[in-house]
mmCIF file of C-alpha atoms in Angstrom:
data_model
loop_
_atom_site.group_PDB
_atom_site.id
_atom_site.type_symbol
_atom_site.label_atom_id
_atom_site.label_comp_id
_atom_site.label_asym_id
_atom_site.label_seq_id
_atom_site.Cartn_x
_atom_site.Cartn_y
_atom_site.Cartn_z
ATOM 1 C CA UNK N 1303 69.594 95.937 135.735
ATOM 2 C CA UNK N 1304 71.155 94.083 138.705
ATOM 3 C CA UNK N 1305 69.165 91.034 139.881
ATOM 4 C CA UNK N 1306 67.074 90.873 143.074
ATOM 5 C CA UNK N 1307 69.018 89.635 146.140
ATOM 6 C CA UNK N 1308 67.867 87.532 149.061
ATOM 7 C CA UNK N 1309 69.868 88.103 152.237
ATOM 8 C CA UNK N 1310 69.402 84.554 153.292
ATOM 9 C CA UNK N 1311 71.251 83.386 150.259
ATOM 10 C CA UNK N 1312 74.164 85.596 151.024
ATOM 11 C CA UNK N 1313 77.573 83.843 151.465
ATOM 12 C CA UNK N 1314 77.919 85.254 155.020
ATOM 13 C CA UNK N 1315 74.552 83.320 155.598
ATOM 14 C CA UNK N 1316 75.380 79.948 154.406
ATOM 15 C CA UNK N 1317 76.403 76.966 156.317
ATOM 16 C CA UNK N 1318 79.923 75.708 156.148
ATOM 17 C CA UNK N 1319 78.561 72.963 153.710
ATOM 18 C CA UNK N 1320 76.722 75.601 151.727
ATOM 19 C CA UNK N 1321 79.643 77.788 151.403
ATOM 20 C CA UNK N 1322 81.652 75.064 149.968
ATOM 21 C CA UNK N 1323 78.928 74.214 147.614
ATOM 22 C CA UNK N 1324 78.984 77.729 145.979
ATOM 23 C CA UNK N 1325 82.571 77.922 146.086
ATOM 24 C CA UNK N 1326 82.741 74.896 143.931
ATOM 25 C CA UNK N 1327 80.296 75.990 141.523
ATOM 26 C CA UNK N 1328 82.112 79.473 141.597
ATOM 27 C CA UNK N 1329 85.392 77.744 140.879
ATOM 28 C CA UNK N 1330 84.019 75.570 138.012
ATOM 29 C CA UNK N 1331 82.356 78.673 136.307
ATOM 30 C CA UNK N 1332 85.604 80.577 136.707
ATOM 31 C CA UNK N 1333 87.819 77.784 134.963
ATOM 32 C CA UNK N 1334 85.300 77.533 132.331
ATOM 33 C CA UNK N 1335 85.621 81.320 131.686
ATOM 34 C CA UNK N 1336 89.692 81.183 131.867
ATOM 35 C CA UNK N 1337 90.149 78.201 129.766
ATOM 36 C CA UNK N 1338 87.717 79.706 126.840
ATOM 37 C CA UNK N 1339 88.733 83.281 127.676
ATOM 38 C CA UNK N 1340 91.171 83.600 124.571
ATOM 39 C CA UNK N 1341 89.344 81.295 122.509
ATOM 40 C CA UNK N 1342 85.856 81.781 121.866
ATOM 41 C CA UNK N 1343 84.888 85.374 123.074
ATOM 42 C CA UNK N 1344 80.979 85.342 122.344
ATOM 43 C CA UNK N 1345 80.532 82.505 124.715
ATOM 44 C CA UNK N 1346 82.512 83.870 127.192
ATOM 45 C CA UNK N 1347 80.756 86.873 127.615
ATOM 46 C CA UNK N 1348 77.563 84.939 128.725
ATOM 47 C CA UNK N 1349 79.993 82.917 131.286
ATOM 48 C CA UNK N 1350 81.366 85.981 132.821
ATOM 49 C CA UNK N 1351 77.882 87.356 132.957
ATOM 50 C CA UNK N 1352 76.708 84.205 134.995
ATOM 51 C CA UNK N 1353 79.703 84.321 137.264
ATOM 52 C CA UNK N 1354 79.179 87.864 138.087
ATOM 53 C CA UNK N 1355 75.549 87.478 138.762
ATOM 54 C CA UNK N 1356 75.927 84.601 141.052
ATOM 55 C CA UNK N 1357 78.717 86.423 142.657
ATOM 56 C CA UNK N 1358 76.505 89.589 143.202
ATOM 57 C CA UNK N 1359 73.543 87.533 144.470
ATOM 58 C CA UNK N 1360 75.993 85.749 146.967
ATOM 59 C CA UNK N 1361 77.356 89.267 147.969
ATOM 60 C CA UNK N 1362 80.484 87.321 147.825
ATOM 61 C CA UNK N 1363 83.552 89.164 149.451
ATOM 62 C CA UNK N 1364 85.871 90.251 146.484
ATOM 63 C CA UNK N 1365 88.608 88.536 148.419
ATOM 64 C CA UNK N 1366 87.089 85.239 147.444
ATOM 65 C CA UNK N 1367 87.145 85.989 144.035
ATOM 66 C CA UNK N 1368 90.996 86.882 144.047
ATOM 67 C CA UNK N 1369 91.346 83.406 145.938
ATOM 68 C CA UNK N 1370 89.555 81.403 143.097
ATOM 69 C CA UNK N 1371 92.008 83.253 140.728
ATOM 70 C CA UNK N 1372 94.851 82.566 142.518
ATOM 71 C CA UNK N 1373 94.222 78.720 143.235
ATOM 72 C CA UNK N 1374 93.387 78.326 139.504
ATOM 73 C CA UNK N 1375 96.638 80.096 138.361
ATOM 74 C CA UNK N 1376 98.356 77.809 140.850
ATOM 75 C CA UNK N 1377 96.749 74.684 139.286
ATOM 76 C CA UNK N 1378 97.577 75.817 135.857
ATOM 77 C CA UNK N 1379 101.060 76.690 136.610
ATOM 78 C CA UNK N 1380 102.040 73.382 138.114
ATOM 79 C CA UNK N 1381 100.373 71.638 134.762
ATOM 80 C CA UNK N 1382 102.606 73.986 132.713
ATOM 81 C CA UNK N 1383 105.672 72.937 134.449
ATOM 82 C CA UNK N 1384 105.015 69.297 134.194
ATOM 83 C CA UNK N 1385 104.564 69.651 130.449
ATOM 84 C CA UNK N 1386 107.743 71.928 130.338
ATOM 85 C CA UNK N 1387 105.665 74.864 129.005
ATOM 86 C CA UNK N 1388 106.095 78.371 129.451
ATOM 87 C CA UNK N 1389 103.895 80.292 131.987
ATOM 88 C CA UNK N 1390 103.344 83.770 130.006
ATOM 89 C CA UNK N 1391 99.700 82.652 129.924
ATOM 90 C CA UNK N 1392 99.324 83.364 133.388
ATOM 91 C CA UNK N 1393 99.951 86.872 133.006
ATOM 92 C CA UNK N 1394 97.519 87.222 129.980
ATOM 93 C CA UNK N 1395 94.804 85.337 132.582
ATOM 94 C CA UNK N 1396 95.011 88.587 134.333
ATOM 95 C CA UNK N 1397 93.193 90.224 131.964
ATOM 96 C CA UNK N 1398 90.334 87.794 132.538
ATOM 97 C CA UNK N 1399 90.475 88.624 136.144
ATOM 98 C CA UNK N 1400 90.414 92.574 135.081
ATOM 99 C CA UNK N 1401 87.367 91.753 133.094
ATOM 100 C CA UNK N 1402 85.229 89.713 135.713
ATOM 101 C CA UNK N 1403 86.113 92.250 138.386
ATOM 102 C CA UNK N 1404 85.097 95.289 136.183
ATOM 103 C CA UNK N 1405 81.894 93.710 135.351
ATOM 104 C CA UNK N 1406 81.155 92.924 138.962
ATOM 105 C CA UNK N 1407 81.847 96.376 140.086
ATOM 106 C CA UNK N 1408 79.756 97.856 137.516
ATOM 107 C CA UNK N 1409 76.868 95.507 138.680
ATOM 108 C CA UNK N 1410 77.378 96.594 142.221
ATOM 109 C CA UNK N 1411 77.496 100.308 141.039
ATOM 110 C CA UNK N 1412 74.153 99.977 139.177
ATOM 111 C CA UNK N 1413 72.593 98.306 142.111
ATOM 112 C CA UNK N 1414 73.877 101.202 144.490
ATOM 113 C CA UNK N 1415 72.331 103.824 142.170
ATOM 114 C CA UNK N 1416 69.165 101.727 141.686
ATOM 115 C CA UNK N 1417 68.497 101.217 145.380
ATOM 116 C CA UNK N 1418 69.238 104.922 145.981
ATOM 117 C CA UNK N 1419 66.407 105.628 143.144
ATOM 118 C CA UNK N 1420 68.646 107.310 140.730
ATOM 119 C CA UNK N 1421 66.953 106.625 137.430
ATOM 120 C CA UNK N 1422 68.577 109.258 135.293
ATOM 121 C CA UNK N 1423 70.203 107.767 132.054
ATOM 122 C CA UNK N 1424 73.925 107.048 132.996
ATOM 123 C CA UNK N 1425 75.682 109.062 130.626
ATOM 124 C CA UNK N 1426 79.691 108.664 129.665
ATOM 125 C CA UNK B 34 82.231 102.245 155.767
ATOM 126 C CA UNK B 35 81.623 103.798 152.624
ATOM 127 C CA UNK B 36 81.875 107.814 152.468
ATOM 128 C CA UNK B 37 78.297 109.552 151.965
ATOM 129 C CA UNK B 38 77.670 110.668 148.261
ATOM 130 C CA UNK B 39 75.957 113.505 146.824
ATOM 131 C CA UNK B 40 74.370 112.808 143.471
ATOM 132 C CA UNK B 41 75.238 116.162 142.276
ATOM 133 C CA UNK B 42 78.783 115.316 142.549
ATOM 134 C CA UNK B 43 78.427 112.263 140.447
ATOM 135 C CA UNK B 44 80.449 112.086 137.202
ATOM 136 C CA UNK B 45 77.239 111.894 135.385
ATOM 137 C CA UNK B 46 75.918 115.104 136.624
ATOM 138 C CA UNK B 47 79.178 117.128 136.036
ATOM 139 C CA UNK B 48 79.677 119.710 133.062
ATOM 140 C CA UNK B 49 82.058 118.642 130.474
ATOM 141 C CA UNK B 50 84.892 121.161 132.167
ATOM 142 C CA UNK B 51 84.257 119.511 135.595
ATOM 143 C CA UNK B 52 84.535 115.946 133.850
ATOM 144 C CA UNK B 53 87.821 117.015 132.341
ATOM 145 C CA UNK B 54 88.947 118.190 135.765
ATOM 146 C CA UNK B 55 88.191 115.210 137.794
ATOM 147 C CA UNK B 56 89.461 112.781 135.270
ATOM 148 C CA UNK B 57 92.665 114.847 135.235
ATOM 149 C CA UNK B 58 92.851 114.395 139.136
ATOM 150 C CA UNK B 59 92.048 110.746 138.700
ATOM 151 C CA UNK B 60 94.717 110.213 136.250
ATOM 152 C CA UNK B 61 97.477 111.938 138.340
ATOM 153 C CA UNK B 62 96.271 109.953 141.318
ATOM 154 C CA UNK B 63 96.269 106.668 139.329
ATOM 155 C CA UNK B 64 99.818 107.474 137.660
ATOM 156 C CA UNK B 65 101.169 108.051 141.285
ATOM 157 C CA UNK B 66 99.702 104.584 142.377
ATOM 158 C CA UNK B 67 101.307 102.987 139.455
ATOM 159 C CA UNK B 68 104.771 104.582 139.773
ATOM 160 C CA UNK B 69 104.788 103.967 143.499
ATOM 161 C CA UNK B 70 103.061 100.617 143.514
ATOM 162 C CA UNK B 71 106.174 98.120 143.473
ATOM 163 C CA UNK B 72 108.443 100.615 145.428
ATOM 164 C CA UNK B 73 106.797 101.635 148.449
ATOM 165 C CA UNK B 74 103.577 99.854 149.596
ATOM 166 C CA UNK B 75 102.574 101.394 153.148
ATOM 167 C CA UNK B 76 102.392 104.923 151.351
ATOM 168 C CA UNK B 77 100.633 103.042 148.413
ATOM 169 C CA UNK B 78 97.555 101.617 150.320
ATOM 170 C CA UNK B 79 96.608 105.434 151.323
ATOM 171 C CA UNK B 80 96.820 106.538 147.597
ATOM 172 C CA UNK B 81 94.712 103.337 146.221
ATOM 173 C CA UNK B 82 92.280 104.491 149.019
ATOM 174 C CA UNK B 83 92.084 107.951 148.206
ATOM 175 C CA UNK B 84 91.462 106.980 144.317
ATOM 176 C CA UNK B 85 88.794 104.628 145.205
ATOM 177 C CA UNK B 86 86.955 107.029 147.482
ATOM 178 C CA UNK B 87 87.210 109.564 144.870
ATOM 179 C CA UNK B 88 85.639 106.966 141.886
ATOM 180 C CA UNK B 89 83.087 105.973 144.545
ATOM 181 C CA UNK B 90 82.145 109.571 145.238
ATOM 182 C CA UNK B 91 81.715 110.248 141.791
ATOM 183 C CA UNK B 92 79.852 107.156 140.786
ATOM 184 C CA UNK B 93 82.338 106.771 138.018
ATOM 185 C CA UNK B 94 81.630 104.256 135.366
ATOM 186 C CA UNK B 95 84.066 101.580 135.568
ATOM 187 C CA UNK B 96 85.041 101.715 132.079
ATOM 188 C CA UNK B 97 86.469 105.042 132.833
ATOM 189 C CA UNK B 98 89.036 103.428 135.048
ATOM 190 C CA UNK B 99 90.064 100.973 132.350
ATOM 191 C CA UNK B 100 90.382 103.962 130.099
ATOM 192 C CA UNK B 101 92.744 105.644 132.681
ATOM 193 C CA UNK B 102 94.679 102.723 133.123
ATOM 194 C CA UNK B 103 95.125 101.905 129.391
ATOM 195 C CA UNK B 104 96.230 105.568 128.491
ATOM 196 C CA UNK B 105 98.810 105.543 131.135
ATOM 197 C CA UNK B 106 100.125 102.069 129.823
ATOM 198 C CA UNK B 107 100.352 103.450 126.427
ATOM 199 C CA UNK B 108 102.311 106.459 127.671
ATOM 200 C CA UNK B 109 104.617 104.176 129.856
ATOM 201 C CA UNK B 110 105.132 102.014 126.755
ATOM 202 C CA UNK B 111 106.362 104.838 124.395
ATOM 203 C CA UNK B 112 108.662 105.699 127.151
ATOM 204 C CA UNK B 113 110.188 102.343 127.611
ATOM 205 C CA UNK B 114 110.574 102.005 123.874
ATOM 206 C CA UNK B 115 112.248 105.502 123.651
ATOM 207 C CA UNK B 116 114.566 104.251 126.156
ATOM 208 C CA UNK B 117 115.101 100.638 124.715
ATOM 209 C CA UNK B 118 113.830 99.133 127.595
ATOM 210 C CA UNK B 119 111.823 96.050 128.279
ATOM 211 C CA UNK B 120 108.002 96.602 128.454
ATOM 212 C CA UNK B 121 107.613 93.468 130.853
ATOM 213 C CA UNK B 122 106.591 96.050 133.759
ATOM 214 C CA UNK B 123 103.324 96.650 131.870
ATOM 215 C CA UNK B 124 102.152 93.146 132.658
ATOM 216 C CA UNK B 125 102.999 93.578 136.445
ATOM 217 C CA UNK B 126 100.847 96.953 136.362
ATOM 218 C CA UNK B 127 97.975 94.757 135.639
ATOM 219 C CA UNK B 128 98.278 93.851 139.396
ATOM 220 C CA UNK B 129 98.059 97.210 140.201
ATOM 221 C CA UNK B 130 94.506 97.680 138.354
ATOM 222 C CA UNK B 131 93.625 94.405 139.889
ATOM 223 C CA UNK B 132 94.124 95.841 143.366
ATOM 224 C CA UNK B 133 92.182 99.257 142.534
ATOM 225 C CA UNK B 134 89.368 97.521 141.055
ATOM 226 C CA UNK B 135 89.052 94.854 143.893
ATOM 227 C CA UNK B 136 89.127 97.744 146.634
ATOM 228 C CA UNK B 137 86.345 99.727 144.503
ATOM 229 C CA UNK B 138 84.305 96.749 144.203
ATOM 230 C CA UNK B 139 84.287 95.805 147.816
ATOM 231 C CA UNK B 140 83.568 99.617 148.713
ATOM 232 C CA UNK B 141 80.425 99.347 146.294
ATOM 233 C CA UNK B 142 79.365 96.093 147.775
ATOM 234 C CA UNK B 143 79.540 97.233 151.304
ATOM 235 C CA UNK B 144 77.558 100.413 150.308
ATOM 236 C CA UNK B 145 74.896 98.260 149.065
ATOM 237 C CA UNK B 146 74.788 96.216 152.164
ATOM 238 C CA UNK B 147 74.683 99.451 154.153
ATOM 239 C CA UNK B 148 72.035 100.982 151.884
ATOM 240 C CA UNK B 149 69.869 97.695 152.406
ATOM 241 C CA UNK B 150 70.315 98.019 156.124
ATOM 242 C CA UNK B 151 72.300 94.841 156.622
ATOM 243 C CA UNK B 152 74.352 95.271 159.533
ATOM 244 C CA UNK B 153 75.364 91.945 160.281
ATOM 245 C CA UNK B 154 79.186 91.594 160.840
ATOM 246 C CA UNK B 155 80.582 90.164 157.520
ATOM 247 C CA UNK B 156 82.114 86.621 158.029
ATOM 248 C CA UNK B 157 84.498 84.948 155.689
#
């Protein structure tokens, strides 16, 4: 069940400072997810969920999530280069983004059904 | 603007044969996107759009898209092995999936806003 949303809390309704605040929170959450993703799967699921719920409540443009991912990848890449380590892991982190995006997409899909009043059990 | 949807055309409302038909169409569309993705960007944009609109009209569970991607990757991997070619391209195709998923997610996000009657211009 998708959480209720308040349009006044939408990203597009926030002040410039408010946007910077939520983007910072999202960046921190996403970094945690990426760093934990291939380490501790059970805990990561809750982290992905928290990120997705926040992005959904904010009605965050999807392009912002791509930006958060790309900025973080640039930071990690810089760090790996400094340590003369392989950057192969960056390709694996695309799986993290796919997972987050799939979860968010499914949240919106269900919300659309809810709003339209389709209560039938979704079958596969 | 997200297209209008008819719940009777939803994937969950289709017969088993109807589902196989639309999955086959989606598979063909997705394969075309993947094969063209790094070749001809202008044309690919329209193909991604067609795939996304169909998935949206079908209210297709997002997991089905992941399955279509993974099946196709398995097929391509088999082919590359037969030809003794590198499988690195499979990692690049994750970008294709990310692009498709981001587009679909944005379509649902806009639909949710539409349905809820938020007409304000979305600002970044």
